Amino acid sequence: QFTDMIVTQRGFQANSRTIQTSDQMLQAVLTRKR
């Protein structure tokens, strides 16, 4: 059960990092359009 918690946490960290990257890319695209 403890290992499940760690695996879930790792997956959550990876997901938030991916979201952060796509957010930055989106902002870069929006900035270029102006």
PDB file of N, CA and C in Angstrom:
ATOM      1  N   GLN A   1       0.834  -1.205   0.000  1.00  0.00           N
ATOM      2  CA  GLN A   1       0.000   0.000   0.000  1.00  0.00           C
ATOM      3  C   GLN A   1       0.873   1.261   0.000  1.00  0.00           C
ATOM      4  N   PHE A   2       1.979   1.199   0.733  1.00  0.00           N
ATOM      5  CA  PHE A   2       2.873   2.361   0.799  1.00  0.00           C
ATOM      6  C   PHE A   2       3.526   2.621  -0.551  1.00  0.00           C
ATOM      7  N   THR A   3       3.901   1.529  -1.246  1.00  0.00           N
ATOM      8  CA  THR A   3       4.529   1.698  -2.564  1.00  0.00           C
ATOM      9  C   THR A   3       3.528   2.280  -3.549  1.00  0.00           C
ATOM     10  N   ASP A   4       2.253   1.889  -3.427  1.00  0.00           N
ATOM     11  CA  ASP A   4       1.219   2.454  -4.293  1.00  0.00           C
ATOM     12  C   ASP A   4       1.160   3.967  -4.136  1.00  0.00           C
ATOM     13  N   MET A   5       1.283   4.426  -2.891  1.00  0.00           N
ATOM     14  CA  MET A   5       1.242   5.860  -2.624  1.00  0.00           C
ATOM     15  C   MET A   5       2.406   6.568  -3.315  1.00  0.00           C
ATOM     16  N   ILE A   6       3.584   5.957  -3.244  1.00  0.00           N
ATOM     17  CA  ILE A   6       4.767   6.568  -3.860  1.00  0.00           C
ATOM     18  C   ILE A   6       4.598   6.624  -5.373  1.00  0.00           C
ATOM     19  N   VAL A   7       4.122   5.529  -5.957  1.00  0.00           N
ATOM     20  CA  VAL A   7       3.937   5.479  -7.416  1.00  0.00           C
ATOM     21  C   VAL A   7       2.930   6.541  -7.850  1.00  0.00           C
ATOM     22  N   THR A   8       1.846   6.679  -7.091  1.00  0.00           N
ATOM     23  CA  THR A   8       0.833   7.681  -7.424  1.00  0.00           C
ATOM     24  C   THR A   8       1.420   9.082  -7.348  1.00  0.00           C
ATOM     25  N   GLN A   9       2.228   9.321  -6.320  1.00  0.00           N
ATOM     26  CA  GLN A   9       2.853  10.633  -6.148  1.00  0.00           C
ATOM     27  C   GLN A   9       3.791  10.935  -7.312  1.00  0.00           C
ATOM     28  N   ARG A  10       4.575   9.927  -7.717  1.00  0.00           N
ATOM     29  CA  ARG A  10       5.507  10.110  -8.842  1.00  0.00           C
ATOM     30  C   ARG A  10       4.724  10.460 -10.098  1.00  0.00           C
ATOM     31  N   GLY A  11       3.630   9.746 -10.337  1.00  0.00           N
ATOM     32  CA  GLY A  11       2.812  10.010 -11.513  1.00  0.00           C
ATOM     33  C   GLY A  11       2.226  11.411 -11.464  1.00  0.00           C
ATOM     34  N   PHE A  12       1.799  11.829 -10.288  1.00  0.00           N
ATOM     35  CA  PHE A  12       1.232  13.172 -10.140  1.00  0.00           C
ATOM     36  C   PHE A  12       2.279  14.236 -10.434  1.00  0.00           C
ATOM     37  N   GLN A  13       3.504  14.016  -9.942  1.00  0.00           N
ATOM     38  CA  GLN A  13       4.585  14.970 -10.194  1.00  0.00           C
ATOM     39  C   GLN A  13       4.866  15.066 -11.687  1.00  0.00           C
ATOM     40  N   ALA A  14       4.901  13.919 -12.367  1.00  0.00           N
ATOM     41  CA  ALA A  14       5.171  13.908 -13.807  1.00  0.00           C
ATOM     42  C   ALA A  14       4.066  14.650 -14.541  1.00  0.00           C
ATOM     43  N   ASN A  15       2.808  14.439 -14.119  1.00  0.00           N
ATOM     44  CA  ASN A  15       1.680  15.101 -14.770  1.00  0.00           C
ATOM     45  C   ASN A  15       1.758  16.609 -14.606  1.00  0.00           C
ATOM     46  N   SER A  16       2.022  17.079 -13.397  1.00  0.00           N
ATOM     47  CA  SER A  16       2.074  18.525 -13.165  1.00  0.00           C
ATOM     48  C   SER A  16       3.227  19.151 -13.935  1.00  0.00           C
ATOM     49  N   ARG A  17       4.322  18.398 -14.108  1.00  0.00           N
ATOM     50  CA  ARG A  17       5.444  18.934 -14.876  1.00  0.00           C
ATOM     51  C   ARG A  17       5.049  19.066 -16.345  1.00  0.00           C
ATOM     52  N   THR A  18       4.299  18.076 -16.854  1.00  0.00           N
ATOM     53  CA  THR A  18       3.856  18.119 -18.250  1.00  0.00           C
ATOM     54  C   THR A  18       2.907  19.298 -18.457  1.00  0.00           C
ATOM     55  N   ILE A  19       1.999  19.498 -17.502  1.00  0.00           N
ATOM     56  CA  ILE A  19       1.050  20.614 -17.598  1.00  0.00           C
ATOM     57  C   ILE A  19       1.802  21.939 -17.583  1.00  0.00           C
ATOM     58  N   GLN A  20       2.818  22.043 -16.736  1.00  0.00           N
ATOM     59  CA  GLN A  20       3.617  23.267 -16.648  1.00  0.00           C
ATOM     60  C   GLN A  20       4.277  23.560 -17.993  1.00  0.00           C
ATOM     61  N   THR A  21       4.826  22.525 -18.627  1.00  0.00           N
ATOM     62  CA  THR A  21       5.518  22.708 -19.902  1.00  0.00           C
ATOM     63  C   THR A  21       4.546  23.172 -20.974  1.00  0.00           C
ATOM     64  N   SER A  22       3.367  22.550 -21.052  1.00  0.00           N
ATOM     65  CA  SER A  22       2.401  22.947 -22.072  1.00  0.00           C
ATOM     66  C   SER A  22       1.887  24.356 -21.804  1.00  0.00           C
ATOM     67  N   ASP A  23       1.777  24.737 -20.540  1.00  0.00           N
ATOM     68  CA  ASP A  23       1.375  26.105 -20.195  1.00  0.00           C
ATOM     69  C   ASP A  23       2.400  27.110 -20.714  1.00  0.00           C
ATOM     70  N   GLN A  24       3.671  26.804 -20.521  1.00  0.00           N
ATOM     71  CA  GLN A  24       4.729  27.703 -20.983  1.00  0.00           C
ATOM     72  C   GLN A  24       4.701  27.813 -22.505  1.00  0.00           C
ATOM     73  N   MET A  25       4.500  26.680 -23.193  1.00  0.00           N
ATOM     74  CA  MET A  25       4.445  26.695 -24.654  1.00  0.00           C
ATOM     75  C   MET A  25       3.264  27.528 -25.131  1.00  0.00           C
ATOM     76  N   LEU A  26       2.127  27.366 -24.466  1.00  0.00           N
ATOM     77  CA  LEU A  26       0.936  28.129 -24.831  1.00  0.00           C
ATOM     78  C   LEU A  26       1.195  29.623 -24.665  1.00  0.00           C
ATOM     79  N   GLN A  27       1.799  29.999 -23.567  1.00  0.00           N
ATOM     80  CA  GLN A  27       2.094  31.413 -23.324  1.00  0.00           C
ATOM     81  C   GLN A  27       3.037  31.963 -24.385  1.00  0.00           C
ATOM     82  N   ALA A  28       4.017  31.163 -24.789  1.00  0.00           N
ATOM     83  CA  ALA A  28       4.961  31.608 -25.807  1.00  0.00           C
ATOM     84  C   ALA A  28       4.232  31.862 -27.122  1.00  0.00           C
ATOM     85  N   VAL A  29       3.316  30.978 -27.469  1.00  0.00           N
ATOM     86  CA  VAL A  29       2.552  31.145 -28.715  1.00  0.00           C
ATOM     87  C   VAL A  29       1.691  32.400 -28.635  1.00  0.00           C
ATOM     88  N   LEU A  30       1.030  32.600 -27.508  1.00  0.00           N
ATOM     89  CA  LEU A  30       0.169  33.772 -27.356  1.00  0.00           C
ATOM     90  C   LEU A  30       0.987  35.055 -27.402  1.00  0.00           C
ATOM     91  N   THR A  31       2.175  35.036 -26.833  1.00  0.00           N
ATOM     92  CA  THR A  31       3.021  36.232 -26.832  1.00  0.00           C
ATOM     93  C   THR A  31       3.462  36.573 -28.249  1.00  0.00           C
ATOM     94  N   ARG A  32       3.744  35.562 -29.060  1.00  0.00           N
ATOM     95  CA  ARG A  32       4.193  35.819 -30.434  1.00  0.00           C
ATOM     96  C   ARG A  32       3.094  36.435 -31.284  1.00  0.00           C
ATOM     97  N   LYS A  33       1.848  36.074 -31.000  1.00  0.00           N
ATOM     98  CA  LYS A  33       0.738  36.563 -31.828  1.00  0.00           C
ATOM     99  C   LYS A  33       0.527  38.058 -31.654  1.00  0.00           C
ATOM    100  N   ARG A  34       0.908  38.598 -30.497  1.00  0.00           N
ATOM    101  CA  ARG A  34       0.672  40.027 -30.244  1.00  0.00           C
ATOM    102  C   ARG A  34       1.576  40.902 -31.092  1.00  0.00           C
TER     103      ARG A  34
END
